[in-house]
Amino acid sequence: GQQVMQIPQYQHVQEGEDFTTYCNSSTTLSNIQWYKQRPGGHPVFLIQLVKSGEVKKQKRLTFQFGEAKKNSSLHITATQTTDVGTYFCAGPDSNYQLIWGAGTKLIIKP
Amino acid sequence: NAGVTQTPKFRILKIGQSMTLQCAQDMNHNYMYWYRQDPGMGLKLIYYSVGAGITDKGEVPNGYNVSRSTTEDFPLRLELAAPSQTSVYFCASSPLRGPQHFGDGTRLSIL
């Protein structure tokens, strides 16, 4: 069945360093969504990308959707402690149900 | 706006007991979902609904049941609780092809 793979599973960074998570789908996606889950919290929607090659920015966060609409990335510039959490990508299947990646946990080194 | 409201927030059950997790949304979304999230893991879809009176199985439906009698409510029923059902349960709702809005979750332990 359709799968969404997300890497890495964890990323440890010093505060101020950059962070990137990558998402790859086994099938072409009509769109891809990104969510953030703070420790002990619930997933919160960040953004949806729809167009091939689309790039969107939210302050220090940059989201990209690949030309083939099978991969995506989230890049955070100069991480801050408020960025801590797990970032999930998700893409719809043929029934419009989201297939979720396993998430990338961003950990800020003390 | 309340958004998606889940009750209870925490619950401890004994093996073999049953319970219903409540979920209500006030955004008039047709789509509603139940997920479980085990520690350190991603989300697994249990059941979903595309509108009142319509439900369908997700990836991990065994041991659970749902109903959708109204647009607002989507309760999840656990019958004969087992330790493997210890998890955090999230309810979510969305418009068609739109982003999902999540409740705060129910942390369930079965001992």
mmCIF file of C-alpha atoms in Angstrom:
data_model
loop_
_atom_site.group_PDB
_atom_site.id
_atom_site.type_symbol
_atom_site.label_atom_id
_atom_site.label_comp_id
_atom_site.label_asym_id
_atom_site.label_seq_id
_atom_site.Cartn_x
_atom_site.Cartn_y
_atom_site.Cartn_z
ATOM 1 C CA GLY A 1 0.000 0.000 0.000
ATOM 2 C CA GLN A 2 0.863 3.671 -0.127
ATOM 3 C CA GLN A 3 3.647 4.670 2.254
ATOM 4 C CA VAL A 4 5.120 7.931 3.454
ATOM 5 C CA MET A 5 8.680 7.689 4.742
ATOM 6 C CA GLN A 6 10.192 10.428 6.849
ATOM 7 C CA ILE A 7 13.833 10.874 7.858
ATOM 8 C CA PRO A 8 15.638 11.276 10.114
ATOM 9 C CA GLN A 9 13.793 9.872 13.105
ATOM 10 C CA TYR A 10 15.628 12.233 15.459
ATOM 11 C CA GLN A 11 17.834 15.267 15.001
ATOM 12 C CA HIS A 12 19.874 16.809 17.783
ATOM 13 C CA VAL A 13 20.974 20.382 17.146
ATOM 14 C CA GLN A 14 22.519 23.205 19.101
ATOM 15 C CA GLU A 15 20.261 26.196 19.463
ATOM 16 C CA GLY A 16 20.915 28.436 16.468
ATOM 17 C CA GLU A 17 21.764 25.569 14.110
ATOM 18 C CA ASP A 18 19.557 24.602 11.189
ATOM 19 C CA PHE A 19 17.209 21.592 11.030
ATOM 20 C CA THR A 20 15.840 19.684 8.056
ATOM 21 C CA THR A 21 13.393 16.792 7.768
ATOM 22 C CA TYR A 22 12.632 14.912 4.563
ATOM 23 C CA CYS A 23 9.484 13.166 3.455
ATOM 24 C CA ASN A 24 9.146 10.646 0.591
ATOM 25 C CA SER A 25 5.969 9.079 -0.727
ATOM 26 C CA SER A 26 5.693 5.803 -2.618
ATOM 27 C CA THR A 27 3.076 7.433 -4.871
ATOM 28 C CA THR A 28 2.448 10.850 -6.405
ATOM 29 C CA LEU A 29 0.551 13.069 -3.991
ATOM 30 C CA SER A 30 -2.183 15.582 -4.727
ATOM 31 C CA ASN A 31 -0.894 17.610 -1.788
ATOM 32 C CA ILE A 32 1.267 17.277 1.286
ATOM 33 C CA GLN A 33 0.593 18.608 4.747
ATOM 34 C CA TRP A 34 2.991 19.339 7.604
ATOM 35 C CA TYR A 35 2.143 19.237 11.290
ATOM 36 C CA LYS A 36 4.026 19.987 14.500
ATOM 37 C CA GLN A 37 3.470 18.194 17.783
ATOM 38 C CA ARG A 38 4.959 19.704 20.916
ATOM 39 C CA PRO A 39 5.920 17.283 23.726
ATOM 40 C CA GLY A 40 2.737 16.166 25.474
ATOM 41 C CA GLY A 41 0.588 18.010 22.946
ATOM 42 C CA HIS A 42 -1.458 17.259 19.876
ATOM 43 C CA PRO A 43 -0.506 17.675 16.204
ATOM 44 C CA VAL A 44 -1.045 21.182 14.906
ATOM 45 C CA PHE A 45 -1.369 21.951 11.209
ATOM 46 C CA LEU A 46 1.462 24.067 9.782
ATOM 47 C CA ILE A 47 0.984 24.183 6.028
ATOM 48 C CA GLN A 48 -0.320 22.459 2.922
ATOM 49 C CA LEU A 49 1.590 22.348 -0.378
ATOM 50 C CA VAL A 50 -0.286 21.604 -3.576
ATOM 51 C CA LYS A 51 1.749 22.611 -6.624
ATOM 52 C CA SER A 52 4.732 20.825 -8.136
ATOM 53 C CA GLY A 53 7.958 22.553 -7.059
ATOM 54 C CA GLU A 54 6.114 24.781 -4.597
ATOM 55 C CA VAL A 55 8.131 26.577 -1.927
ATOM 56 C CA LYS A 56 6.473 28.325 0.999
ATOM 57 C CA LYS A 57 7.981 30.175 3.930
ATOM 58 C CA GLN A 58 6.703 30.852 7.407
ATOM 59 C CA LYS A 59 9.261 33.046 9.179
ATOM 60 C CA ARG A 60 12.236 30.699 9.781
ATOM 61 C CA LEU A 61 10.457 27.644 8.303
ATOM 62 C CA THR A 62 10.792 26.781 4.604
ATOM 63 C CA PHE A 63 8.631 24.066 3.044
ATOM 64 C CA GLN A 64 9.263 22.522 -0.367
ATOM 65 C CA PHE A 65 7.219 20.146 -2.533
ATOM 66 C CA GLY A 66 9.194 18.199 -5.122
ATOM 67 C CA GLU A 67 8.752 18.518 -8.859
ATOM 68 C CA ALA A 68 7.387 14.962 -9.076
ATOM 69 C CA LYS A 69 5.071 15.589 -6.081
ATOM 70 C CA LYS A 70 6.514 12.557 -4.300
ATOM 71 C CA ASN A 71 8.829 14.259 -1.844
ATOM 72 C CA SER A 72 8.889 17.238 0.452
ATOM 73 C CA SER A 73 11.114 18.885 3.004
ATOM 74 C CA LEU A 74 10.887 21.225 5.958
ATOM 75 C CA HIS A 75 13.893 23.375 6.822
ATOM 76 C CA ILE A 76 14.169 25.472 9.957
ATOM 77 C CA THR A 77 16.815 28.174 10.028
ATOM 78 C CA ALA A 78 18.513 29.095 13.306
ATOM 79 C CA THR A 79 16.494 26.836 15.595
ATOM 80 C CA GLN A 80 15.061 28.161 18.832
ATOM 81 C CA THR A 81 13.847 26.324 21.923
ATOM 82 C CA THR A 82 10.281 26.996 20.805
ATOM 83 C CA ASP A 83 10.915 24.789 17.761
ATOM 84 C CA VAL A 84 11.275 21.650 19.901
ATOM 85 C CA GLY A 85 8.785 18.944 19.010
ATOM 86 C CA THR A 86 8.035 16.319 16.395
ATOM 87 C CA TYR A 87 7.350 17.313 12.798
ATOM 88 C CA PHE A 88 5.083 15.103 10.716
ATOM 89 C CA CYS A 89 4.356 15.093 7.012
ATOM 90 C CA ALA A 90 1.181 13.527 5.663
ATOM 91 C CA GLY A 91 -0.265 12.952 2.220
ATOM 92 C CA PRO A 92 -3.750 11.809 1.123
ATOM 93 C CA ASP A 93 -4.468 8.373 -0.279
ATOM 94 C CA SER A 94 -7.069 7.598 -2.932
ATOM 95 C CA ASN A 95 -9.853 7.945 -0.320
ATOM 96 C CA TYR A 96 -8.449 11.318 0.820
ATOM 97 C CA GLN A 97 -7.358 9.820 4.127
ATOM 98 C CA LEU A 98 -3.985 11.060 5.281
ATOM 99 C CA ILE A 99 -1.036 8.677 5.283
ATOM 100 C CA TRP A 100 1.341 9.925 7.965
ATOM 101 C CA GLY A 101 5.096 9.826 8.131
ATOM 102 C CA ALA A 102 6.622 8.556 11.376
ATOM 103 C CA GLY A 103 7.814 12.043 12.285
ATOM 104 C CA THR A 104 11.172 13.696 12.970
ATOM 105 C CA LYS A 105 11.843 14.706 16.539
ATOM 106 C CA LEU A 106 13.791 17.936 16.928
ATOM 107 C CA ILE A 107 15.887 17.977 20.083
ATOM 108 C CA ILE A 108 17.852 21.027 21.180
ATOM 109 C CA LYS A 109 21.128 20.114 22.895
ATOM 110 C CA PRO A 110 21.657 21.837 26.256
ATOM 111 C CA ASN B 1 -14.246 28.471 19.375
ATOM 112 C CA ALA B 2 -13.885 25.158 21.181
ATOM 113 C CA GLY B 3 -12.712 23.281 18.058
ATOM 114 C CA VAL B 4 -12.384 19.561 18.828
ATOM 115 C CA THR B 5 -13.180 18.515 22.390
ATOM 116 C CA GLN B 6 -12.201 15.117 23.772
ATOM 117 C CA THR B 7 -13.251 13.597 27.072
ATOM 118 C CA PRO B 8 -11.917 12.238 29.311
ATOM 119 C CA LYS B 9 -8.334 13.517 29.271
ATOM 120 C CA PHE B 10 -7.005 10.590 31.299
ATOM 121 C CA ARG B 11 -8.382 7.181 32.173
ATOM 122 C CA ILE B 12 -7.167 3.964 33.733
ATOM 123 C CA LEU B 13 -9.045 0.786 32.867
ATOM 124 C CA LYS B 14 -8.761 -2.764 34.050
ATOM 125 C CA ILE B 15 -8.304 -5.554 31.497
ATOM 126 C CA GLY B 16 -11.688 -6.607 30.120
ATOM 127 C CA GLN B 17 -13.496 -3.360 30.957
ATOM 128 C CA SER B 18 -15.201 -1.263 28.310
ATOM 129 C CA MET B 19 -15.417 2.469 27.827
ATOM 130 C CA THR B 20 -16.360 5.172 25.357
ATOM 131 C CA LEU B 21 -14.072 8.020 24.392
ATOM 132 C CA GLN B 22 -16.061 11.084 23.488
ATOM 133 C CA CYS B 23 -15.253 13.515 20.685
ATOM 134 C CA ALA B 24 -17.189 16.583 19.612
ATOM 135 C CA GLN B 25 -16.415 19.312 17.084
ATOM 136 C CA ASP B 26 -18.136 22.636 16.478
ATOM 137 C CA MET B 27 -16.621 23.510 13.100
ATOM 138 C CA ASN B 28 -19.294 21.745 11.018
ATOM 139 C CA HIS B 29 -16.656 19.468 9.485
ATOM 140 C CA ASN B 30 -17.926 16.440 7.614
ATOM 141 C CA TYR B 31 -14.764 14.397 8.144
ATOM 142 C CA MET B 32 -13.803 13.029 11.538
ATOM 143 C CA TYR B 33 -11.034 10.634 12.568
ATOM 144 C CA TRP B 34 -9.747 8.586 15.456
ATOM 145 C CA TYR B 35 -6.026 7.943 15.802
ATOM 146 C CA ARG B 36 -3.882 6.226 18.350
ATOM 147 C CA GLN B 37 -0.321 7.241 19.094
ATOM 148 C CA ASP B 38 1.962 4.914 21.009
ATOM 149 C CA PRO B 39 4.941 6.438 22.887
ATOM 150 C CA GLY B 40 7.532 7.877 20.513
ATOM 151 C CA MET B 41 5.591 6.750 17.469
ATOM 152 C CA GLY B 42 3.498 8.272 14.716
ATOM 153 C CA LEU B 43 -0.261 8.302 14.250
ATOM 154 C CA LYS B 44 -2.245 5.231 13.303
ATOM 155 C CA LEU B 45 -5.769 5.664 11.956
ATOM 156 C CA ILE B 46 -8.371 3.567 13.776
ATOM 157 C CA TYR B 47 -11.648 4.677 12.158
ATOM 158 C CA TYR B 48 -12.873 7.607 10.174
ATOM 159 C CA SER B 49 -16.182 9.089 9.062
ATOM 160 C CA VAL B 50 -17.043 11.169 6.009
ATOM 161 C CA GLY B 51 -20.384 12.303 7.394
ATOM 162 C CA ALA B 52 -23.235 11.455 9.716
ATOM 163 C CA GLY B 53 -24.205 7.809 9.398
ATOM 164 C CA ILE B 54 -21.051 6.817 7.500
ATOM 165 C CA THR B 55 -17.989 5.220 9.087
ATOM 166 C CA ASP B 56 -15.089 3.193 7.765
ATOM 167 C CA LYS B 57 -12.113 1.262 9.098
ATOM 168 C CA GLY B 58 -8.618 2.648 9.168
ATOM 169 C CA GLU B 59 -5.308 0.857 9.628
ATOM 170 C CA VAL B 60 -5.901 -0.564 13.150
ATOM 171 C CA PRO B 61 -9.667 -1.023 13.804
ATOM 172 C CA ASN B 62 -9.612 -4.301 15.758
ATOM 173 C CA GLY B 63 -10.957 -3.954 19.291
ATOM 174 C CA TYR B 64 -12.731 -0.665 18.592
ATOM 175 C CA ASN B 65 -16.097 0.517 17.328
ATOM 176 C CA VAL B 66 -17.444 3.909 16.300
ATOM 177 C CA SER B 67 -20.715 5.565 15.453
ATOM 178 C CA ARG B 68 -21.589 8.893 13.836
ATOM 179 C CA SER B 69 -25.196 9.836 14.484
ATOM 180 C CA THR B 70 -24.596 13.586 14.158
ATOM 181 C CA THR B 71 -22.101 15.817 12.364
ATOM 182 C CA GLU B 72 -20.725 17.013 15.693
ATOM 183 C CA ASP B 73 -20.081 13.778 17.597
ATOM 184 C CA PHE B 74 -17.860 10.790 16.883
ATOM 185 C CA PRO B 75 -17.471 8.501 19.920
ATOM 186 C CA LEU B 76 -14.967 5.641 20.013
ATOM 187 C CA ARG B 77 -15.922 2.505 21.912
ATOM 188 C CA LEU B 78 -13.392 0.086 23.406
ATOM 189 C CA GLU B 79 -14.817 -3.345 24.162
ATOM 190 C CA LEU B 80 -12.902 -5.782 26.377
ATOM 191 C CA ALA B 81 -9.881 -3.538 26.975
ATOM 192 C CA ALA B 82 -6.456 -5.141 26.530
ATOM 193 C CA PRO B 83 -2.992 -3.900 27.613
ATOM 194 C CA SER B 84 -2.082 -3.432 23.924
ATOM 195 C CA GLN B 85 -4.668 -0.657 23.782
ATOM 196 C CA THR B 86 -2.696 1.490 26.216
ATOM 197 C CA SER B 87 -2.022 4.594 24.142
ATOM 198 C CA VAL B 88 -2.899 8.216 23.547
ATOM 199 C CA TYR B 89 -6.046 8.600 21.469
ATOM 200 C CA PHE B 90 -6.583 11.641 19.283
ATOM 201 C CA CYS B 91 -9.787 12.687 17.586
ATOM 202 C CA ALA B 92 -9.562 15.044 14.617
ATOM 203 C CA SER B 93 -11.898 16.703 12.153
ATOM 204 C CA SER B 94 -11.455 18.345 8.784
ATOM 205 C CA PRO B 95 -13.279 19.759 5.822
ATOM 206 C CA LEU B 96 -12.935 17.785 2.578
ATOM 207 C CA ARG B 97 -9.226 17.835 1.544
ATOM 208 C CA GLY B 98 -8.476 20.377 4.244
ATOM 209 C CA PRO B 99 -6.187 20.349 7.265
ATOM 210 C CA GLN B 100 -7.050 18.205 10.249
ATOM 211 C CA HIS B 101 -7.823 19.827 13.590
ATOM 212 C CA PHE B 102 -6.986 17.720 16.612
ATOM 213 C CA GLY B 103 -8.355 17.465 20.119
ATOM 214 C CA ASP B 104 -6.053 17.425 23.142
ATOM 215 C CA GLY B 105 -6.140 13.636 23.338
ATOM 216 C CA THR B 106 -7.154 10.982 25.840
ATOM 217 C CA ARG B 107 -4.336 9.226 27.683
ATOM 218 C CA LEU B 108 -5.548 5.696 28.338
ATOM 219 C CA SER B 109 -3.796 3.072 30.463
ATOM 220 C CA ILE B 110 -5.039 -0.497 30.730
ATOM 221 C CA LEU B 111 -3.726 -2.504 33.649
#
